[in-house]
Short mmCIF file of C-alpha atoms in Angstrom, two decimals:
data_model
loop_
_atom_site.label_atom_id
_atom_site.label_comp_id
_atom_site.label_asym_id
_atom_site.label_seq_id
_atom_site.Cartn_x
_atom_site.Cartn_y
_atom_site.Cartn_z
CA MET A 1 -19.88 45.65 -12.18
CA ALA A 2 -23.44 46.36 -10.99
CA GLU A 3 -24.80 43.52 -13.12
CA TRP A 4 -22.21 41.08 -11.79
CA ILE A 5 -22.96 41.99 -8.17
CA SER A 6 -26.70 41.70 -8.88
CA ASP A 7 -26.22 38.20 -10.26
CA ILE A 8 -24.12 37.14 -7.27
CA VAL A 9 -26.28 38.56 -4.46
CA ARG A 10 -29.56 38.04 -6.37
CA LYS A 11 -30.62 41.60 -5.74
CA THR A 12 -30.92 44.52 -8.11
CA ILE A 13 -27.95 46.87 -7.78
CA SER A 14 -28.40 50.06 -9.79
CA PRO A 15 -25.96 52.92 -10.40
CA PRO A 16 -24.62 54.94 -8.73
CA LEU A 17 -22.78 52.03 -7.18
CA CYS A 18 -21.73 53.73 -3.94
CA GLU A 19 -25.30 54.63 -2.99
CA SER A 20 -26.56 51.10 -3.70
CA LEU A 21 -23.81 49.52 -1.62
CA ALA A 22 -23.78 52.12 1.15
CA ASP A 23 -25.70 50.00 3.70
CA GLY A 24 -23.11 47.20 3.40
CA VAL A 25 -25.70 44.41 3.13
CA ALA A 26 -24.99 43.65 -0.52
CA LEU A 27 -21.25 43.77 0.16
CA CYS A 28 -21.59 41.17 2.93
CA ARG A 29 -23.67 38.91 0.72
CA LEU A 30 -21.09 39.31 -2.06
CA ILE A 31 -18.15 38.34 0.13
CA GLU A 32 -20.15 35.36 1.43
CA ARG A 33 -20.60 34.01 -2.09
CA VAL A 34 -17.00 34.69 -3.13
CA GLY A 35 -15.32 33.55 0.09
CA GLY A 36 -17.66 30.67 0.85
CA THR A 37 -18.14 31.77 4.48
CA ARG A 38 -21.09 32.87 6.57
CA ILE A 39 -20.97 36.38 8.07
CA ARG A 40 -22.94 36.76 11.28
CA GLY A 41 -24.27 39.98 12.73
CA VAL A 42 -25.21 41.75 9.49
CA HIS A 43 -27.81 44.51 9.97
CA THR A 44 -30.32 44.02 7.17
CA ASP A 45 -33.08 46.40 8.32
CA ILE A 46 -31.33 49.75 7.88
CA LYS A 47 -33.76 52.62 7.27
CA PHE A 48 -32.78 56.20 6.39
CA ASP A 49 -34.12 59.19 4.54
CA PRO A 50 -33.06 59.01 0.86
CA GLN A 51 -33.07 62.82 0.61
CA GLN A 52 -30.60 63.23 3.47
CA GLY A 53 -28.51 60.22 2.46
CA LEU A 54 -26.76 57.72 4.65
CA ALA A 55 -23.94 60.11 5.51
CA LYS A 56 -26.33 62.34 7.53
CA SER A 57 -28.35 59.56 9.21
CA GLY A 58 -26.61 58.81 12.51
CA ARG A 59 -28.20 55.51 13.55
CA ALA A 60 -28.37 54.10 10.03
CA ARG A 61 -24.77 55.13 9.39
CA MET A 62 -23.65 53.34 12.55
CA PHE A 63 -25.27 50.07 11.43
CA ALA A 64 -23.93 50.51 7.90
CA THR A 65 -20.43 51.11 9.27
CA GLU A 66 -20.63 47.82 11.16
CA ASN A 67 -21.72 46.01 8.00
CA VAL A 68 -18.89 47.51 5.97
CA GLY A 69 -16.46 46.58 8.76
CA LEU A 70 -17.61 42.97 8.54
CA PHE A 71 -17.10 43.08 4.79
CA LEU A 72 -13.57 44.46 5.10
CA LYS A 73 -12.69 41.87 7.73
CA ALA A 74 -13.91 39.11 5.43
CA CYS A 75 -11.80 40.56 2.62
CA ASN A 76 -8.72 39.99 4.75
CA GLY A 77 -9.84 36.39 5.15
CA ILE A 78 -9.64 35.76 1.38
CA HIS A 79 -6.29 37.57 1.22
CA ILE A 80 -7.21 40.80 -0.53
CA HIS A 81 -4.36 43.20 0.12
CA SER A 82 -4.99 46.02 2.54
CA GLN A 83 -4.05 48.68 -0.02
CA ASP A 84 -6.92 47.46 -2.21
CA LEU A 85 -9.54 48.08 0.48
CA PHE A 86 -11.57 51.23 1.04
CA SER A 87 -12.72 52.84 4.26
CA PRO A 88 -16.40 53.18 5.28
CA SER A 89 -16.16 56.97 4.97
CA GLN A 90 -15.00 56.65 1.35
CA LEU A 91 -18.06 54.54 0.60
CA PHE A 92 -20.47 56.95 2.33
CA GLU A 93 -18.91 59.99 0.67
CA GLY A 94 -19.16 58.43 -2.79
CA ASP A 95 -15.48 57.77 -3.59
CA ALA A 96 -16.24 55.56 -6.59
CA HIS A 97 -12.56 55.08 -7.50
CA ALA A 98 -11.65 53.50 -4.15
CA VAL A 99 -14.76 51.31 -4.11
CA MET A 100 -14.23 50.13 -7.70
CA HIS A 101 -10.56 49.42 -6.96
CA CYS A 102 -11.58 47.08 -4.14
CA LEU A 103 -14.33 45.40 -6.15
CA LEU A 104 -12.00 44.73 -9.07
CA ALA A 105 -9.51 43.15 -6.70
CA MET A 106 -12.35 40.94 -5.48
CA VAL A 107 -13.16 40.06 -9.08
CA ARG A 108 -9.62 38.72 -9.55
CA VAL A 109 -9.86 36.64 -6.39
CA ALA A 110 -13.32 35.39 -7.40
CA HIS A 111 -11.96 34.32 -10.79
CA ILE A 112 -9.23 32.28 -9.07
CA ARG A 113 -11.88 30.66 -6.86
CA GLY A 114 -13.96 29.62 -9.86
CA VAL A 115 -16.74 32.23 -9.78
CA LEU A 116 -18.26 32.91 -13.20
CA ILE A 117 -17.20 36.36 -14.49
CA SER A 118 -17.87 37.99 -17.83
CA ASP A 119 -15.00 38.63 -20.25
CA GLU A 120 -15.54 42.40 -20.20
CA LEU A 121 -15.37 42.61 -16.42
CA MET A 122 -12.33 40.35 -16.33
CA SER A 123 -10.56 42.49 -18.93
CA LEU A 124 -11.31 45.59 -16.87
CA ALA A 125 -9.90 43.90 -13.77
CA ASN A 126 -6.74 42.92 -15.66
CA VAL A 127 -6.23 46.45 -16.93
CA GLU A 128 -6.79 47.91 -13.47
CA ARG A 129 -4.33 45.39 -12.03
CA ASN A 130 -1.51 46.89 -14.11
CA ILE A 131 -2.00 50.26 -12.38
CA SER A 132 0.26 50.45 -9.35
CA PRO A 133 -1.43 51.16 -6.00
CA GLN A 134 0.85 54.17 -5.54
CA GLU A 135 -0.57 55.78 -8.68
CA ALA A 136 -4.13 55.19 -7.55
CA HIS A 137 -3.44 56.08 -3.90
CA PRO A 138 -0.27 58.18 -3.56
CA LEU A 139 -0.42 58.13 0.25
CA LEU A 140 -0.18 54.34 0.43
CA ARG A 141 3.12 52.65 1.10
CA ALA A 142 4.47 49.82 -1.00
CA PRO A 143 2.78 46.50 -0.22
CA LYS A 144 4.62 44.00 1.94
CA PRO A 145 4.71 40.26 1.40
CA TYR A 146 1.96 38.38 3.15
CA ASP A 147 4.23 36.46 5.51
CA GLN A 148 5.65 39.79 6.79
CA ARG A 149 2.28 41.36 7.52
CA ARG A 150 1.09 39.03 10.24
CA SER A 151 -1.02 40.70 12.87
CA TRP A 152 -0.39 40.46 16.60
CA ARG A 153 -3.38 38.12 16.90
CA GLU A 154 -1.82 35.58 14.51
CA TRP A 155 1.48 35.77 16.35
CA GLY A 156 -0.41 35.32 19.62
CA TYR A 157 -2.10 32.16 18.38
CA LEU A 158 1.16 30.69 17.11
CA THR A 159 2.98 31.55 20.34
CA LEU A 160 0.17 30.00 22.38
CA ALA A 161 0.35 26.85 20.27
CA VAL A 162 4.11 26.57 20.85
CA ILE A 163 3.63 27.04 24.60
CA PHE A 164 0.90 24.40 24.74
CA ILE A 165 2.93 21.87 22.76
CA VAL A 166 6.11 22.40 24.76
CA ALA A 167 4.20 22.30 28.05
CA GLY A 168 2.29 19.19 27.02
CA GLN A 169 5.32 17.22 25.94
CA LEU A 170 7.39 18.28 28.95
CA THR A 171 4.51 17.27 31.21
CA ILE A 172 4.41 13.84 29.59
CA ALA A 173 8.16 13.49 30.05
CA MET A 174 7.86 14.51 33.72
CA ALA A 175 5.02 12.02 34.12
CA PHE A 176 7.23 9.20 32.90
CA VAL A 177 10.04 10.25 35.19
CA GLN A 178 7.65 10.40 38.14
CA GLY A 179 6.09 7.07 37.14
CA SER A 180 9.47 5.35 36.87
CA LEU A 181 10.42 6.56 40.36
CA GLN A 182 7.06 5.70 41.89
CA THR A 183 7.09 2.68 44.20
CA VAL A 184 4.37 0.44 45.53
CA THR A 185 4.80 -0.92 49.03
CA ILE A 186 2.98 -4.10 50.02
CA LYS A 187 3.36 -5.35 53.55
CA GLY A 188 5.42 -8.47 53.64
CA ILE A 189 6.30 -8.32 49.94
CA GLY A 190 8.42 -5.26 49.32
CA SER A 191 8.48 -2.16 47.13
CA TYR A 192 8.17 -2.43 43.36
CA HIS A 193 7.67 -0.04 40.48
CA PHE A 194 4.32 -0.02 38.74
CA GLY A 195 4.49 3.04 36.58
CA PHE A 196 1.37 5.17 36.46
CA SER A 197 -0.73 3.40 39.14
CA GLN A 198 -0.62 3.49 42.90
CA LEU A 199 -1.23 0.09 44.41
CA THR A 200 -1.79 -0.41 48.12
CA TYR A 201 -2.23 -3.63 50.07
CA THR A 202 -4.34 -3.44 53.21
CA PRO A 203 -4.56 -6.50 55.51
CA PHE A 204 -7.98 -7.48 56.78
CA VAL A 205 -8.85 -5.86 60.09
CA ASP A 206 -11.39 -8.56 60.95
CA PRO A 207 -9.83 -10.47 63.88
CA LYS A 208 -11.37 -13.78 62.80
CA ALA A 209 -10.16 -13.45 59.23
CA LYS A 210 -6.76 -12.33 60.45
CA ALA A 211 -6.56 -15.29 62.83
CA LYS A 212 -7.51 -17.73 60.10
CA ALA A 213 -4.93 -16.22 57.79
CA SER A 214 -2.28 -16.41 60.50
CA GLN A 215 -3.09 -20.05 61.21
CA ARG A 216 -2.92 -20.90 57.54
CA LEU A 217 0.39 -19.12 57.11
CA ALA A 218 1.74 -20.75 60.26
CA SER A 219 0.76 -24.18 59.02
CA VAL A 220 2.71 -23.67 55.83
CA ALA A 221 6.19 -25.00 56.37
CA PRO A 222 9.02 -23.20 54.65
CA GLU A 223 9.42 -25.86 51.99
CA PRO A 224 11.51 -25.43 48.85
CA LYS A 225 8.27 -24.94 46.89
CA TYR A 226 7.51 -21.80 48.90
CA TYR A 227 10.92 -20.32 48.18
CA ARG A 228 10.63 -21.36 44.53
CA GLU A 229 7.30 -19.55 44.22
CA LEU A 230 8.74 -16.53 45.93
CA ALA A 231 11.69 -16.48 43.55
CA GLU A 232 9.40 -16.88 40.55
CA ALA A 233 7.24 -14.00 41.76
CA HIS A 234 10.30 -11.80 42.21
CA GLU A 235 11.53 -12.72 38.73
CA SER A 236 8.13 -11.91 37.26
CA LEU A 237 8.08 -8.48 38.92
CA ALA A 238 11.67 -7.89 37.84
CA ARG A 239 10.79 -8.69 34.22
CA LEU A 240 7.82 -6.33 34.43
CA TYR A 241 10.05 -3.60 35.83
CA ILE A 242 12.58 -4.04 33.02
CA ILE A 243 9.82 -3.97 30.40
CA GLY A 244 8.48 -0.81 32.02
CA ILE A 245 11.88 0.85 31.80
CA ILE A 246 12.17 -0.07 28.12
CA ILE A 247 8.69 1.28 27.38
CA GLY A 248 9.42 4.45 29.34
CA VAL A 249 12.65 5.07 27.40
CA PHE A 250 10.91 4.39 24.08
CA LEU A 251 8.03 6.76 24.84
CA GLY A 252 10.47 9.35 26.15
CA VAL A 253 12.27 9.32 22.81
CA ALA A 254 8.88 9.53 21.10
CA CYS A 255 8.10 12.65 23.16
CA ILE A 256 11.33 14.27 22.02
CA LEU A 257 10.61 13.46 18.37
CA LEU A 258 7.06 14.73 18.81
CA LEU A 259 8.31 18.01 20.21
CA ALA A 260 10.75 18.34 17.30
CA SER A 261 7.99 17.69 14.77
CA SER A 262 5.81 20.32 16.45
CA VAL A 263 8.59 22.90 16.20
CA ILE A 264 9.08 21.99 12.53
CA GLU A 265 5.38 22.42 11.90
CA ILE A 266 5.38 25.85 13.54
CA ALA A 267 8.30 26.80 11.29
CA LEU A 268 6.42 25.59 8.21
CA ILE A 269 3.30 27.52 9.22
CA ARG A 270 5.44 30.62 9.71
CA CYS A 271 7.00 30.27 6.23
CA PRO A 272 4.54 28.46 3.94
CA LEU A 273 5.63 27.45 0.44
CA GLN A 274 3.64 30.13 -1.36
CA ASN A 275 5.13 29.45 -4.78
CA SER A 276 3.64 25.96 -5.10
CA ARG A 277 0.08 24.70 -5.24
CA THR A 278 0.72 21.83 -2.84
CA VAL A 279 2.08 22.47 0.64
CA THR A 280 3.36 19.63 2.83
CA TYR A 281 2.89 20.05 6.57
CA VAL A 282 3.59 17.80 9.51
CA PRO A 283 0.11 16.50 10.45
CA THR A 284 -1.54 18.42 13.28
CA TRP A 285 -3.18 15.23 14.58
CA LEU A 286 0.24 13.88 15.55
CA PRO A 287 0.29 15.48 19.05
CA ILE A 288 -3.23 14.24 19.72
CA ALA A 289 -2.58 10.67 18.56
CA ALA A 290 0.76 10.39 20.33
CA SER A 291 -0.61 11.70 23.62
CA SER A 292 -3.58 9.34 23.45
CA LEU A 293 -1.30 6.38 22.77
CA ILE A 294 0.87 7.39 25.70
CA VAL A 295 -2.11 7.46 28.07
CA VAL A 296 -3.43 4.11 26.76
CA GLY A 297 0.02 2.55 27.03
CA ALA A 298 0.39 3.81 30.58
CA GLY A 299 -2.96 2.28 31.50
CA VAL A 300 -2.07 -1.10 29.98
CA TRP A 301 1.31 -1.00 31.67
CA SER A 302 -0.29 -0.24 35.04
CA MET A 303 -2.94 -2.94 34.69
CA ALA A 304 -0.25 -5.49 33.82
CA GLY A 305 1.67 -4.55 36.95
CA VAL A 306 -1.43 -4.82 39.11
CA ARG A 307 -2.23 -8.24 37.66
CA GLU A 308 1.28 -9.50 38.40
CA CYS A 309 1.12 -8.17 41.94
CA LYS A 310 -2.30 -9.76 42.58
CA MET A 311 -1.01 -13.08 41.31
CA TYR A 312 1.97 -12.75 43.61
CA VAL A 313 -0.22 -12.08 46.64
CA ARG A 314 -2.55 -14.94 45.70
CA GLU A 315 0.33 -17.37 45.30
CA LEU A 316 1.72 -16.49 48.70
CA GLY A 317 -1.73 -16.97 50.23
CA ARG A 318 -1.80 -13.67 52.08
CA ALA A 319 -5.10 -12.38 53.38
CA GLY A 320 -5.87 -8.84 52.33
CA GLU A 321 -7.46 -6.67 49.70
CA MET A 322 -5.89 -4.90 46.78
CA ARG A 323 -6.79 -1.32 45.92
CA VAL A 324 -5.64 0.33 42.72
CA ARG A 325 -6.07 4.01 41.88
CA PRO A 326 -4.50 6.26 39.20
CA GLY A 327 -1.32 7.93 40.31
CA ILE A 328 -0.25 11.53 39.86
CA ALA A 329 1.75 10.63 36.78
CA PHE A 330 -1.34 9.23 35.07
CA TRP A 331 -3.28 12.48 35.56
CA LEU A 332 -0.28 14.49 34.40
CA ALA A 333 -0.31 12.47 31.19
CA VAL A 334 -4.03 13.17 30.77
CA VAL A 335 -3.42 16.91 31.22
CA ALA A 336 -0.58 16.75 28.71
CA SER A 337 -2.85 15.02 26.24
CA GLY A 338 -5.41 17.82 26.67
CA LEU A 339 -2.77 20.49 26.11
CA SER A 340 -1.65 18.76 22.94
CA LEU A 341 -5.27 18.63 21.79
CA VAL A 342 -5.64 22.40 22.25
CA ALA A 343 -2.37 22.98 20.44
CA GLY A 344 -3.48 20.75 17.57
CA VAL A 345 -6.73 22.69 17.20
CA ILE A 346 -4.96 26.07 17.22
CA MET A 347 -2.31 24.95 14.77
CA GLY A 348 -4.92 23.29 12.58
CA ARG A 349 -6.72 26.62 12.27
CA HIS A 350 -3.61 28.36 11.00
CA GLU A 351 -2.72 25.40 8.80
CA LYS A 352 -6.15 25.67 7.15
CA ARG A 353 -5.65 29.40 6.62
CA ASN A 354 -2.22 28.92 5.07
CA ARG A 355 -3.43 26.00 2.96
CA THR A 356 -6.17 28.25 1.60
CA TYR A 357 -3.65 30.96 0.80
CA SER A 358 -1.22 28.48 -0.73
CA LYS A 359 -3.99 27.00 -2.85
CA TYR A 360 -4.34 30.37 -4.56
CA PRO A 361 -0.76 31.69 -4.47
CA SER A 362 -0.71 33.22 -7.92
CA ILE A 363 -3.27 35.99 -7.50
CA ASP A 364 -0.55 38.54 -8.15
CA GLN A 365 1.22 36.39 -10.76
CA LYS A 366 -1.81 35.32 -12.81
CA PHE A 367 -2.63 38.85 -13.96
CA ALA A 368 0.90 40.25 -14.02
#
């Protein structure tokens, strides 16, 4: 075991093993190589009196305890069972059995991850695996399945993801309802629906420009062409309104399907298929992509409505200026897109963790 650790951490580890690993530095470097992660905050400059030992050196023991704590936390990250771990006091007091039990469990995980291990050490790990944890540690309870030992922090992340997804999709749905009920009032034209944009028409306040516009409008006789243009403009706005309703209904259904897929994904993350090497999840980028498409579609829809309205005003020859600004519904959709982004990141973190666990599901079965 000492030779294997020395080869991994590239540092000489000499027996007795507990004394060489007492500062926790070599353990952190070992778990970094096995787990493929970087551990931050490791105290590498621990100094203590060899005659007194680490157990009687207060400051050095405190730093060593922090290092061992980082090592144990990283062990949970590569799914080493809690009954296989030792406590810092067992390491400082020289409990070689508990330390060796943990290291052999790490050897089995390292073998699954492709780390080179000698045949003798692997045989020892296989033999030790056949010893029940209750025989080695009588005070330990029987191990529970992994999916039943989730910590409160994991449940908190999953609950937060569900809240973000539900809130985001409901916000998008509310935005569409608000956008469909939103009206744009233009003086002399009427009120029309333009979805996610607020469009206002302000007549010129310049008396000369207003007088010229009035003279021009007064000189225009109510010919059939005028009424025909007015009817065509109304038909164009009516077509736009109908298209907007169709798009709103379509995207509303998409929101419902998106919410359903998010709930399905949460269920799959809660109960991963641990007996197979490939796990199929609903993609976590789906909330992000759908929300982005909704915002882009709302913008295109609004710009189309503004263009139609400007053409209508231009055809009627009215003097005024057109101002367009995003409505409340548009900003609600942006907020919903952000919430879905946060939910996708949180769920992606747990999906990565469960994919890693599902990639190596047979740690207990391989050496049974």
